[in-house]
PDB file of C-alpha atoms in Angstrom:
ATOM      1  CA  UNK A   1     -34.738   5.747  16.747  1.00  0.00           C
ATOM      2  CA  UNK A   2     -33.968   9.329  16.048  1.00  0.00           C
ATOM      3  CA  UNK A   3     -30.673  10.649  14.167  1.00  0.00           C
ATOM      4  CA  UNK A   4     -28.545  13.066  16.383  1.00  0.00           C
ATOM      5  CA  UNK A   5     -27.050  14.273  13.587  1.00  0.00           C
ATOM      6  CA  UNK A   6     -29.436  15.419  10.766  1.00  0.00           C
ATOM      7  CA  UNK A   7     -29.003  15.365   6.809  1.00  0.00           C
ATOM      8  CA  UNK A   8     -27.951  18.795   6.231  1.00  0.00           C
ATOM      9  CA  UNK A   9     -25.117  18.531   9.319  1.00  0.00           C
ATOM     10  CA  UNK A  10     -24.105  15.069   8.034  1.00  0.00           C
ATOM     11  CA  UNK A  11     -23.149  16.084   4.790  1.00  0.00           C
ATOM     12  CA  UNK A  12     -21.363  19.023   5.984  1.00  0.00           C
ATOM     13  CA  UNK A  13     -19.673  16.139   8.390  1.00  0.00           C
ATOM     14  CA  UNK A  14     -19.106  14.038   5.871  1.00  0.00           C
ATOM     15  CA  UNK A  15     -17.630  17.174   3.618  1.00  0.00           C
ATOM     16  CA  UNK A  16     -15.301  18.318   5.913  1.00  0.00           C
ATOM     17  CA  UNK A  17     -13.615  14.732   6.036  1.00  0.00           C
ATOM     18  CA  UNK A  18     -13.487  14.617   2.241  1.00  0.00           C
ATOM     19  CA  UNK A  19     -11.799  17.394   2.513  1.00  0.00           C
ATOM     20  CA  UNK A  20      -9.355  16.620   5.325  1.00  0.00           C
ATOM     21  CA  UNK A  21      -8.218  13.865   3.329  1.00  0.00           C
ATOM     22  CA  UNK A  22      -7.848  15.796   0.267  1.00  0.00           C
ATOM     23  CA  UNK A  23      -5.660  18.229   1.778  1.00  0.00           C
ATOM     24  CA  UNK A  24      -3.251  16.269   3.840  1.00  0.00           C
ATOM     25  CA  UNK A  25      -3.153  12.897   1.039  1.00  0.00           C
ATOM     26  CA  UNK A  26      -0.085  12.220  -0.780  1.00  0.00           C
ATOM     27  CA  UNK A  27       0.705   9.882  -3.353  1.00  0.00           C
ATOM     28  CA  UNK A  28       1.812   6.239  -2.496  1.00  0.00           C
ATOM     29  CA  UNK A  29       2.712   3.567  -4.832  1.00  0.00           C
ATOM     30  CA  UNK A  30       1.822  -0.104  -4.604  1.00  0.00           C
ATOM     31  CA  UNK A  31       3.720  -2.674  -5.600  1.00  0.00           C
ATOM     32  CA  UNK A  32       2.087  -6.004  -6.229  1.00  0.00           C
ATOM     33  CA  UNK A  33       3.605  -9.834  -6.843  1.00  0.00           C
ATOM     34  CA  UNK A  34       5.377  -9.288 -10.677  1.00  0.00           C
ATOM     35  CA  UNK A  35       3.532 -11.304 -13.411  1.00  0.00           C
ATOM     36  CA  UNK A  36       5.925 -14.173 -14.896  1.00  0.00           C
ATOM     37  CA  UNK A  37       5.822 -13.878 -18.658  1.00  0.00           C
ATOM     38  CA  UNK A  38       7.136 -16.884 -20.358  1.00  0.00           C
ATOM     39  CA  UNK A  39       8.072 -16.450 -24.017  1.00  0.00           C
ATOM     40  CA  UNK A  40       8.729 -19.795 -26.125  1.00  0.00           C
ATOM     41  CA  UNK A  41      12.216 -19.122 -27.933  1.00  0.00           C
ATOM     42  CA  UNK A  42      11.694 -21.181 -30.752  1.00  0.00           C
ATOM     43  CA  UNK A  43       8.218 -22.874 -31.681  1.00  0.00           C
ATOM     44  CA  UNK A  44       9.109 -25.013 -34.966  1.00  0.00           C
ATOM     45  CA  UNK A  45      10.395 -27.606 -32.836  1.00  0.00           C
ATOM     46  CA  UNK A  46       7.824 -31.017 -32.753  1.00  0.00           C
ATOM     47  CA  UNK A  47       7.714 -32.068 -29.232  1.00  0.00           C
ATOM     48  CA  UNK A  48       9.757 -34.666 -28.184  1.00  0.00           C
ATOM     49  CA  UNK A  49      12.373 -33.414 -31.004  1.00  0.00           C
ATOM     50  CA  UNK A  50      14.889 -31.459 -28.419  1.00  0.00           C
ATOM     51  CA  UNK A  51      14.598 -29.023 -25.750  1.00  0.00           C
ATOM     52  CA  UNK A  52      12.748 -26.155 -26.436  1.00  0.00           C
ATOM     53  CA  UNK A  53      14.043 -23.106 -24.632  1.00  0.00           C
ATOM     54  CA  UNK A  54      11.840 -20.985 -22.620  1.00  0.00           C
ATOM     55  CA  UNK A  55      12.960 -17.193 -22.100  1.00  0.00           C
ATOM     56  CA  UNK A  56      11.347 -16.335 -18.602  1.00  0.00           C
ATOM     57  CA  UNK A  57      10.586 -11.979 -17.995  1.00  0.00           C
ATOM     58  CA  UNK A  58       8.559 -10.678 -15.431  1.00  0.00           C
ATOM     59  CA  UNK A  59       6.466  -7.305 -15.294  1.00  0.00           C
ATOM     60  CA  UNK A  60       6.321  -5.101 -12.601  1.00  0.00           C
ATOM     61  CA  UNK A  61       2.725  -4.730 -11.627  1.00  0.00           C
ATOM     62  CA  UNK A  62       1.844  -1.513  -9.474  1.00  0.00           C
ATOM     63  CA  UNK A  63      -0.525   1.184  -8.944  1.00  0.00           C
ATOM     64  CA  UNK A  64      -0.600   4.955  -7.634  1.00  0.00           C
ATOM     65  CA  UNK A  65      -3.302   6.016  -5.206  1.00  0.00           C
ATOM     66  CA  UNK A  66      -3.815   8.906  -2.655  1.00  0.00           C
ATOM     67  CA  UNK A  67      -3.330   8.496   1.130  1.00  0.00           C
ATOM     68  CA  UNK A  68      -2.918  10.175   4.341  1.00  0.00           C
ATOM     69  CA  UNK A  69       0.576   8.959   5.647  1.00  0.00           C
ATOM     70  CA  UNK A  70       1.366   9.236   9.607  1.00  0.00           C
ATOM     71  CA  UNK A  71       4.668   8.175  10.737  1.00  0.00           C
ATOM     72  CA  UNK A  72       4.826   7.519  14.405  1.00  0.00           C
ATOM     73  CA  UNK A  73       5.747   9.639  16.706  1.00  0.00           C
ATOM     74  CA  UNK A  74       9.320   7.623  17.998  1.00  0.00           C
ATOM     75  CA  UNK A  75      10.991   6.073  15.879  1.00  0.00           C
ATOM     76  CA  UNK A  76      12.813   2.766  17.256  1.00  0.00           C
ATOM     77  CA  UNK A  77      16.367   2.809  16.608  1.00  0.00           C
ATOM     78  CA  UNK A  78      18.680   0.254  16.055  1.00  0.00           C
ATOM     79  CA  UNK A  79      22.457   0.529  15.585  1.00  0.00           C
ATOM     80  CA  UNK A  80      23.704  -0.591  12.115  1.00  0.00           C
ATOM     81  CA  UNK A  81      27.298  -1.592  12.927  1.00  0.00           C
ATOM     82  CA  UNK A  82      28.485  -2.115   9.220  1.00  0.00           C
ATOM     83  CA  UNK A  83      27.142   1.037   8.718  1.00  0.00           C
ATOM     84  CA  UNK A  84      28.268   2.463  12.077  1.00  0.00           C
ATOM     85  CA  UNK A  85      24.632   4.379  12.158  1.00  0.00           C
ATOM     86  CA  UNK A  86      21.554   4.516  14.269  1.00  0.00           C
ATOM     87  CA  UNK A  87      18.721   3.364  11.747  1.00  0.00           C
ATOM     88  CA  UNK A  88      15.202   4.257  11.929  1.00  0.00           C
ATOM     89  CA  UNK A  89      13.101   0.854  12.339  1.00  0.00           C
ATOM     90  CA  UNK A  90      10.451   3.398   9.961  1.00  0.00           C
ATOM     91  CA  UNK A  91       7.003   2.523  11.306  1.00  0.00           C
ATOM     92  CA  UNK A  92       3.743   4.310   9.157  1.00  0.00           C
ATOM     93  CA  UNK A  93       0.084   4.319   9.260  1.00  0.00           C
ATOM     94  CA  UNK A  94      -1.611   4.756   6.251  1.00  0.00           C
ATOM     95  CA  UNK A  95      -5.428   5.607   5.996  1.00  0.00           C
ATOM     96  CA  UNK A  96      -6.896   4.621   2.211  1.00  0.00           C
ATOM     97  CA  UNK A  97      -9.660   4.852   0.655  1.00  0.00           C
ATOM     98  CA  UNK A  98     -11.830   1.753  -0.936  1.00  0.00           C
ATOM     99  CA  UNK A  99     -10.352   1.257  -4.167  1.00  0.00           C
ATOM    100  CA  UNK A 100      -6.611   1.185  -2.581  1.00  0.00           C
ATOM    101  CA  UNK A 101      -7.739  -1.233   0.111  1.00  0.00           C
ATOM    102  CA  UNK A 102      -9.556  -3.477  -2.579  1.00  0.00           C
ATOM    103  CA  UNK A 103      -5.965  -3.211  -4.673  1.00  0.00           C
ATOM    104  CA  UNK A 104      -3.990  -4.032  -1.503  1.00  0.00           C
ATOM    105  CA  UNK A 105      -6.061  -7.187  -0.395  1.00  0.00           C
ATOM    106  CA  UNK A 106      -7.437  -8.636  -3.856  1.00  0.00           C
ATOM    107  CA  UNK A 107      -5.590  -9.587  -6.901  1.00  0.00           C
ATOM    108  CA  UNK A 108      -2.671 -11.104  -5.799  1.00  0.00           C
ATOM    109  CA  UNK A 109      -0.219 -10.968  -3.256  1.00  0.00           C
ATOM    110  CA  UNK A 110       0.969  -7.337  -2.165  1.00  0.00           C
ATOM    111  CA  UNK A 111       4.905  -7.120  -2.663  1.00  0.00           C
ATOM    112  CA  UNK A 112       5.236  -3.441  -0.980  1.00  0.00           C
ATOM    113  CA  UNK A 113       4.531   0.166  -0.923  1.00  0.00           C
ATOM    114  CA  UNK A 114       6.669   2.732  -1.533  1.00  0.00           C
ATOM    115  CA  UNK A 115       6.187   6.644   0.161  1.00  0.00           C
ATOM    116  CA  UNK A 116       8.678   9.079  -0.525  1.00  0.00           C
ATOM    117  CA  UNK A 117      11.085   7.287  -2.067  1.00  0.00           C
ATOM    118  CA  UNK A 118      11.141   4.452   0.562  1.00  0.00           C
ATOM    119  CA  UNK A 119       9.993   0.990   0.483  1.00  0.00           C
ATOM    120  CA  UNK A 120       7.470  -0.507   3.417  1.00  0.00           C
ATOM    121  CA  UNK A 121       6.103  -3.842   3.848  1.00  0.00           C
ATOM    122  CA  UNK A 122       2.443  -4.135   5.792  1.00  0.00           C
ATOM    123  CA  UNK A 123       2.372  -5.837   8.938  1.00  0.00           C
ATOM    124  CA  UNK A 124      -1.457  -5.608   9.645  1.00  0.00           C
ATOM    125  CA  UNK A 125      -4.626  -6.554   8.243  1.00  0.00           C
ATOM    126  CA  UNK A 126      -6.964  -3.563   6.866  1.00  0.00           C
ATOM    127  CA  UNK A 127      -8.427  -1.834   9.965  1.00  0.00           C
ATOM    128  CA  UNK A 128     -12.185  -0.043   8.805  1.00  0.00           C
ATOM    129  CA  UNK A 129     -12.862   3.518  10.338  1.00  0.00           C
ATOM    130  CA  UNK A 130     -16.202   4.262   9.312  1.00  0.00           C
ATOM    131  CA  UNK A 131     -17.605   8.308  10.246  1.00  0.00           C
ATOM    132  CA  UNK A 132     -21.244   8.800   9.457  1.00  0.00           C
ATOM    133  CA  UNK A 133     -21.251   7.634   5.679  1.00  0.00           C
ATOM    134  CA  UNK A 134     -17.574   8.072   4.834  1.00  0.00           C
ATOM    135  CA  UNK A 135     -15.393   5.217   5.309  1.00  0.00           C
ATOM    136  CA  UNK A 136     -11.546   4.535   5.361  1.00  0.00           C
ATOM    137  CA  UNK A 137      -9.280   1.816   5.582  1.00  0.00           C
ATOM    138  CA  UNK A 138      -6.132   1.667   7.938  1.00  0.00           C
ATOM    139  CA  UNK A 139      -2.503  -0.410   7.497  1.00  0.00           C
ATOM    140  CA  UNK A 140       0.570  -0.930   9.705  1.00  0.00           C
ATOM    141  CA  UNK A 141       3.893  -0.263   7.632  1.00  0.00           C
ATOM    142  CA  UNK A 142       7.028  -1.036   8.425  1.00  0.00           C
ATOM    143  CA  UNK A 143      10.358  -0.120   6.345  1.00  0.00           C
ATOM    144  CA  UNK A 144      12.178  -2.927   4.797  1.00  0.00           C
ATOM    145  CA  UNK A 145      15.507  -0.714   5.490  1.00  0.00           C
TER     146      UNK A 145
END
């Protein structure tokens, strides 16, 4: 079957998206499930011999990539009465490239991502938008207020 699109066109194609995305990404942070760190307070004592107390941390575990960020275009608004404010309910699109999908998805439960300051939860599954040879990935935000 023949290509409509041949080699030296593609690669322009494909180019010009690189470049799209290089231009317009910004940088988002994501914010995976923390890792419990348990520290043993004193290990002299035999078991069996009295309690032995456990001193419990955790470590934030996140990661910066690049992505294009789209709010949408209105906002839903809902009135804050202790606030006495209309609040924005904050819904994104973010488009990502593979190694911030594979972040997002694998290794551990995603806690949230943060863009501009502001923390959003995803409410969809990774959506794949492939063009020619390039190919992106696609998640519903919403802000957690």
């Amino acid at each position: 079957m023949p290509d409509l699109v041949d080699s030296s066109t593609r690669t322009q194609l494909i180019q010009a998206l690189v470049d799209h995305f290089d231009t317009f990404k910004r940088t988002i942070k994501v914010y995976k499930e923390p890792k419990k760190v348990i520290q043993n307070a004193d290990t002299a004592l035999y078991a069996g011999y009295g309690n032995q107390e456990e001193k419990v941390s955790y470590v934030s575990v996140s990661q910066e990539f690049s992505a294009i960020v789209s709010y949408k275009e209105n906002q839903e608004r809902e009135y804050v009465e202790e606030l006495k404010i209309q609040d924005m309910k904050g819904d994104v699109r973010i488009k990502v490239e593979q190694d911030c999908r594979d972040y997002i998805v694998k290794n551990g439960k995603t806690e949230s991502i943060e863009i501009d300051g502001k923390i959003f939860n995803i409410v969809s599954d990774d959506g794949r938008r492939d063009f020619l040879d390039k190919v992106y990935y696609v998640f519903f935000l919403e802000s957690t207020r």
